[in-house]
Amino acid sequence: MASSSKTEQKKMLILKSSEEEEFEIEESIAVQSGTIKNMVEDDFTLIPLPNVDTETLIKIIKYMKKHGEKTKSNEKDIEEFDKEFVKKSFTELKELVLAANYLHITSLIDLLCQAFADRIKNKSVKAIREIFGIPNDFTPEEEAEVYEQHKWAHEEGKEHIDHSAY
Amino acid sequence: MNQRSRLLPLLLLGLQSNVENNGGDGINVVQQPPANANAAGGQPGANANAAGAQADDNANAAGGQPDDNANAAGGQPDANPNAAGAQPDANANDAGAQPDANANAAGDGFKRGGGKVVLPLLALGGIVRWINYYYRRRPTADDTKEDYLSKLSDDVLCSILGKLTLREAAQTTILSTRWRYLFASMQLQQQPPFLFRCLEMFGIDHNIHDRCPYYQEKDKFMNALFQFLRLYCDLRVAEVKLVCCFVREFPSAFTHWFRSISRVGVERLFLSFECPGLVPICNSSKLLKFSLENLSQSSSLEHLFLSHCVVLPSPQVRFNSLTTLALRAVVLKCRHLECILSSCSNLEKLTIEHSKLPYKLRLAGTVKQVVIWRCDGGKEIDLHAEYLHTLECMVWNNVRFFFSFVPTLENVTVCPWWSNSYIFSRGARDLDDQVKSLTLGAFADEVNYSPVEIPTEIETFRSLRTLSLTLISNYEVLHLVEPSELLDACPLLRNFNLVVVIKKSRRINDVRGRRRPHISPWYHDKLKQVTFGGFYGTESEMRLVLYVLTVATVLEKMFLSPGYENYFSSAPQTKLNLSFDEGKRNSIQQKLHGRAISRKAVMIIQ
């Protein structure tokens, strides 16, 4: 990223992860994050992000850089990138969505939510519970009541539900 | 391993000739076995025919579908945009058609290869399933079983739920108490507006039908309506649109439906009681009487649109969240509108179009913007609204305006149908000094072939910043506005937009104007921009332009163009693209060159 004498002076920001590692990034790209944008308007150049660890921050910077160059020609390219981007483990996705939420990057939040939704789709309730480890805190009576309330959802169209937890 | 997966696509492609699915999937299998083995094996129900090399699974998938889709309002709003089974028949048909196609494809495969094909098929089926099983395990192999999703915030989880189909989201209610609560508070994001149209239901092609004929079809329509209610009860639906011409045949059912629609938490409700909705109303006595009491429990309704009915208010009803009310082709009886307005404590915009107004109309309340367009019957309109800032009014008869209390009224658009002297003399007095933008449409007196009448005595508009005048006539306008009087009357005027619309013919040599131009001793020191649409370079038009040039000392821009946009016409007849030819443009430019008194003036001739 050599800057020649012809290019304008691009304002750079420094993002600091929770582990005190610093990353330089152009302001025009960083303001895709609402949180960062607000801080820039308050004249910050070193932006500490105590809620975001280094690994996640690296991924987020990669995402923002790719989406910062959005033009009409590389839309397909960006789509491909997005598809690859969400092929991560649940832990990574969880950290990413928490960070994206904190940083207010709406397009990334949307992308990650869709990724989660895709993983929940077509899984049986039991499978979801196992995969995500959600404890069942209903009493048997409550559970029956909840089941009745949306019986139509639990009973119909079961053929395509995947009961395996894998 | 790789060789087996290479066989897959070849056989897939061979057998899929009849099936409409993507041969592309087959090719991709080679490159990315995990992902597409999933597609091939895992979800037969989701797609029409996913890689139908598995004859058994195909039959299953096909078997699965008719149930899914015949179940009206089938919980896959994304698969079927007009959800809530507005077309239960159509769906049953589609789903019905597909199993045949599948059976045929598989059947053809059998017939062609006979037994030779079946065994490898089954073997492949087994292989694909195994691949599917093996690769599915990978994503979670390295994850511990922490409760991930619950660590996320509520709104992130709601976004995730919003991307699922309704059925899947409803299933999550049984996960835990938190998830039950989340489902109740989420809103389906990819939710289309729910549209119930009696016309579409029958597949009737012609646009005009007096009655929807078939009774069983009507029954199904009602069924779909109630199914929708049942499914979306306690959720929030963004928009519901009902266009139905047989509401009067099921009075109690529809009353019940309207009352229950509030439980669906609808925000935008569109009700039309005639299909198609033609305007203007041909026979107002046949219109359905719709009482607003039916919607009395809608606490989340923000935009209400009623069309083709007689609106009956109800005194006990309170619409506290309603911000927009639009009435189209309705009949308003005396004092009904006042009653409606008083029951809305937050109304911001009121639109009444193509409707029949009562003799006296009083607009009061919190409303900020009022549009009364192409209505008739109103003779007196009294405005008593504290927050009103925009008024647009086009009524087909003589209207007297009473501006009794409109302290914030700034933008007025009127099209007085008969004579223009009213708006200029009495109007100015009534409007006090506050109107900042005035848009007038003036029609020429066509009976007498006399041109547009602008009276010589014009009151002063003390605050007017923008004046837009549209003069509409069938024939040549011989005498345009008298510019000096106009500019005198509007000392603070900044923008002046004039549009001359000649509908039928222009005479090439126009007769000199009747009145001699009145030379004003004053300069106008505020006018900055003038646009003239429908400009043809006739003598009277040139005179006007020259006058403005010589009088406006701070003029910055003057724009002359033969094209125009007519705000007052019902047809979108914008003629913005007209322009002068070179010769004409040059001649106009020559005549006007150097005549501007202002140094900064820029003349643009299109």
Coordinates of N, CA and C in Angstrom, one line a residue, chain B residues 356-456:
Chain B
K356 N -66.3 11.9 -2.7 CA -67.4 12.8 -2.6 C -67.4 13.4 -1.2
L357 N -67.3 14.7 -1.2 CA -67.2 15.4 0.1 C -68.5 15.9 0.5
P358 N -68.7 16.1 1.8 CA -69.9 16.8 2.2 C -69.9 18.3 1.9
Y359 N -71.0 18.9 2.1 CA -71.0 20.3 1.7 C -70.0 21.1 2.5
K360 N -70.0 20.9 3.8 CA -69.1 21.6 4.7 C -68.1 20.6 5.3
L361 N -66.9 21.0 5.2 CA -65.8 20.1 5.7 C -65.0 20.9 6.7
R362 N -64.7 20.3 7.8 CA -63.9 21.0 8.8 C -62.7 20.1 9.1
L363 N -61.5 20.6 8.8 CA -60.3 19.8 9.1 C -59.7 20.3 10.4
A364 N -59.7 19.5 11.4 CA -59.1 19.9 12.7 C -58.2 18.8 13.1
G365 N -57.5 19.0 14.2 CA -56.7 18.0 14.8 C -55.2 18.2 14.6
T366 N -54.5 17.0 14.7 CA -53.1 17.1 14.7 C -52.4 17.0 13.3
V367 N -53.3 17.0 12.3 CA -52.8 16.6 11.0 C -51.8 17.6 10.5
K368 N -50.7 17.2 9.8 CA -49.7 18.1 9.3 C -49.8 18.3 7.8
Q369 N -50.3 17.3 7.1 CA -50.4 17.4 5.7 C -51.7 16.9 5.2
V370 N -52.4 17.7 4.4 CA -53.7 17.4 3.9 C -53.7 17.4 2.4
V371 N -54.1 16.4 1.8 CA -54.2 16.4 0.3 C -55.7 16.0 0.0
I372 N -56.3 16.9 -0.7 CA -57.7 16.6 -1.2 C -57.7 16.8 -2.7
W373 N -57.7 15.7 -3.3 CA -57.4 15.7 -4.8 C -58.5 15.1 -5.6
R374 N -58.9 15.9 -6.6 CA -59.9 15.4 -7.5 C -61.2 14.9 -6.9
C375 N -61.6 15.7 -5.9 CA -62.9 15.3 -5.3 C -64.0 16.3 -5.8
D376 N -65.2 15.9 -5.4 CA -66.2 16.9 -5.7 C -67.3 16.9 -4.6
G377 N -68.1 17.9 -4.6 CA -69.1 18.0 -3.6 C -68.8 19.0 -2.5
G378 N -67.6 19.3 -2.2 CA -67.3 20.2 -1.1 C -67.5 21.6 -1.5
K379 N -68.2 22.4 -0.7 CA -68.3 23.8 -1.0 C -67.6 24.7 0.0
E380 N -67.5 24.2 1.2 CA -66.8 25.0 2.2 C -65.8 24.1 2.9
I381 N -64.6 24.6 3.0 CA -63.6 23.8 3.7 C -63.0 24.8 4.7
D382 N -63.1 24.3 6.0 CA -62.7 25.1 7.1 C -61.4 24.4 7.7
L383 N -60.4 25.2 7.8 CA -59.1 24.6 8.3 C -58.8 25.1 9.7
H384 N -58.7 24.2 10.6 CA -58.5 24.6 12.0 C -57.5 23.6 12.6
A385 N -56.3 23.6 12.0 CA -55.4 22.6 12.5 C -54.1 23.2 12.8
E386 N -53.7 23.0 14.1 CA -52.5 23.7 14.6 C -51.2 23.4 13.9
Y387 N -51.1 22.2 13.5 CA -49.8 21.8 13.0 C -49.7 21.7 11.5
L388 N -50.8 22.1 10.8 CA -50.9 21.9 9.4 C -49.8 22.7 8.7
H389 N -49.0 22.0 7.9 CA -48.0 22.9 7.2 C -48.1 22.7 5.6
T390 N -48.8 21.7 5.2 CA -49.0 21.5 3.8 C -50.4 21.2 3.4
L391 N -50.9 22.0 2.5 CA -52.3 21.7 2.0 C -52.3 21.6 0.5
E392 N -52.9 20.6 0.0 CA -53.0 20.4 -1.5 C -54.5 20.2 -1.8
C393 N -55.1 21.0 -2.6 CA -56.5 20.8 -2.8 C -56.9 21.0 -4.3
M394 N -57.6 20.1 -4.8 CA -58.1 20.2 -6.2 C -59.5 19.6 -6.2
V395 N -60.5 20.5 -6.2 CA -61.8 20.1 -6.1 C -62.6 20.6 -7.3
W396 N -63.5 19.8 -7.8 CA -64.1 20.1 -9.1 C -65.3 21.1 -9.0
N397 N -65.3 21.9 -8.0 CA -66.3 22.9 -8.0 C -65.8 24.1 -7.1
N398 N -66.7 25.1 -7.0 CA -66.2 26.3 -6.3 C -66.1 26.0 -4.8
V399 N -65.0 26.2 -4.3 CA -64.8 26.0 -2.8 C -64.4 27.3 -2.2
R400 N -65.0 27.4 -1.0 CA -64.6 28.6 -0.2 C -63.7 28.1 0.9
F401 N -62.5 28.6 1.0 CA -61.6 28.2 2.1 C -61.8 29.1 3.3
F402 N -61.8 28.5 4.5 CA -61.8 29.4 5.7 C -60.5 28.9 6.4
F403 N -59.6 29.8 6.5 CA -58.3 29.4 7.2 C -58.5 29.9 8.6
S404 N -59.3 29.2 9.4 CA -59.6 29.8 10.7 C -58.4 29.7 11.7
F405 N -57.6 28.6 11.7 CA -56.5 28.6 12.6 C -55.4 27.7 12.0
V406 N -54.6 28.2 11.2 CA -53.5 27.4 10.7 C -52.2 28.2 10.8
P407 N -51.7 28.2 12.0 CA -50.5 29.1 12.3 C -49.2 28.6 11.6
T408 N -49.2 27.3 11.2 CA -47.9 26.9 10.6 C -48.1 26.5 9.2
L409 N -49.1 26.9 8.6 CA -49.3 26.6 7.2 C -48.3 27.3 6.3
E410 N -47.5 26.5 5.6 CA -46.5 27.1 4.7 C -46.6 26.8 3.3
N411 N -47.1 25.6 2.9 CA -47.1 25.2 1.5 C -48.5 25.0 1.1
V412 N -48.9 25.7 0.1 CA -50.3 25.6 -0.3 C -50.3 25.3 -1.8
T413 N -51.1 24.3 -2.2 CA -51.2 23.9 -3.6 C -52.7 23.9 -3.9
V414 N -53.2 24.8 -4.7 CA -54.6 24.7 -5.1 C -54.8 24.8 -6.6
C415 N -55.9 24.3 -7.0 CA -56.3 24.4 -8.4 C -57.7 24.9 -8.4
P416 N -57.9 26.2 -8.3 CA -59.3 26.6 -8.3 C -59.9 26.5 -9.7
W417 N -61.0 26.0 -9.7 CA -61.5 25.5 -11.0 C -62.2 26.6 -11.8
W418 N -62.6 27.6 -11.1 CA -63.5 28.5 -11.8 C -62.8 29.9 -12.1
S419 N -62.5 30.6 -11.1 CA -61.9 31.9 -11.4 C -60.8 32.1 -10.4
N420 N -59.8 32.7 -10.8 CA -58.6 32.8 -10.0 C -58.6 34.0 -9.1
S421 N -59.5 34.9 -9.3 CA -59.4 36.1 -8.5 C -59.5 35.8 -7.0
Y422 N -60.2 34.7 -6.7 CA -60.3 34.4 -5.3 C -59.0 34.2 -4.6
I423 N -58.2 33.4 -5.2 CA -56.9 33.1 -4.4 C -56.1 34.3 -4.3
F424 N -56.2 35.2 -5.2 CA -55.3 36.3 -5.2 C -55.8 37.4 -4.2
S425 N -57.1 37.6 -4.2 CA -57.5 38.7 -3.3 C -57.8 38.2 -1.9
R426 N -58.9 37.4 -1.8 CA -59.3 37.0 -0.5 C -58.3 36.1 0.1
G427 N -57.8 35.2 -0.7 CA -56.9 34.2 -0.2 C -55.7 34.8 0.5
A428 N -55.1 35.8 0.0 CA -53.9 36.4 0.6 C -54.3 36.9 2.0
R429 N -55.4 37.5 2.1 CA -55.7 38.1 3.4 C -55.9 37.0 4.4
D430 N -56.6 35.9 3.9 CA -56.9 34.8 4.9 C -55.6 34.1 5.3
L431 N -54.7 34.0 4.4 CA -53.5 33.2 4.7 C -52.5 34.0 5.5
D432 N -52.9 35.1 5.9 CA -52.0 36.0 6.7 C -50.7 36.2 6.1
D433 N -49.7 36.1 6.8 CA -48.4 36.4 6.2 C -47.5 35.2 6.1
Q434 N -48.1 34.0 6.3 CA -47.2 32.9 6.6 C -46.9 32.0 5.4
V435 N -47.6 32.0 4.4 CA -47.4 31.0 3.3 C -46.1 31.3 2.6
K436 N -45.3 30.2 2.6 CA -44.0 30.4 2.0 C -43.9 29.8 0.5
S437 N -44.8 28.9 0.3 CA -44.7 28.3 -1.1 C -46.1 28.1 -1.6
L438 N -46.4 28.6 -2.7 CA -47.7 28.6 -3.3 C -47.7 28.0 -4.7
T439 N -48.5 27.0 -4.9 CA -48.5 26.4 -6.2 C -49.9 26.5 -6.7
L440 N -50.1 27.1 -7.9 CA -51.4 27.3 -8.4 C -51.6 26.7 -9.7
G441 N -52.8 26.1 -9.9 CA -53.1 25.6 -11.2 C -54.3 26.4 -11.7
A442 N -54.2 27.0 -12.8 CA -55.3 27.9 -13.3 C -55.8 27.4 -14.6
F443 N -57.0 27.2 -14.7 CA -57.6 26.7 -16.0 C -58.2 27.9 -16.8
A444 N -58.0 27.8 -18.0 CA -58.6 28.9 -18.8 C -60.0 28.7 -19.0
D445 N -60.7 29.8 -19.1 CA -62.2 29.7 -19.3 C -62.5 29.2 -20.7
E446 N -62.9 28.0 -20.8 CA -62.9 27.4 -22.1 C -64.2 27.7 -22.9
V447 N -65.2 28.1 -22.1 CA -66.5 28.4 -22.7 C -66.4 29.6 -23.6
N448 N -65.7 30.6 -23.0 CA -65.7 31.9 -23.8 C -64.4 32.1 -24.6
Y449 N -63.6 31.1 -24.6 CA -62.3 31.2 -25.2 C -61.5 32.4 -24.8
S450 N -61.8 32.9 -23.6 CA -61.0 34.0 -23.1 C -59.8 33.4 -22.3
P451 N -58.8 34.1 -22.3 CA -57.6 33.6 -21.7 C -57.6 33.6 -20.2
V452 N -56.6 33.1 -19.6 CA -56.5 33.0 -18.2 C -56.7 34.4 -17.5
E453 N -57.6 34.4 -16.6 CA -57.9 35.7 -16.0 C -57.0 35.9 -14.7
I454 N -56.2 36.8 -14.8 CA -55.5 37.2 -13.5 C -55.9 38.6 -13.3
P455 N -56.5 38.8 -12.2 CA -57.0 40.2 -11.9 C -55.9 41.2 -11.7
T456 N -56.2 42.4 -11.9 CA -55.2 43.4 -11.8 C -54.9 43.8 -10.4

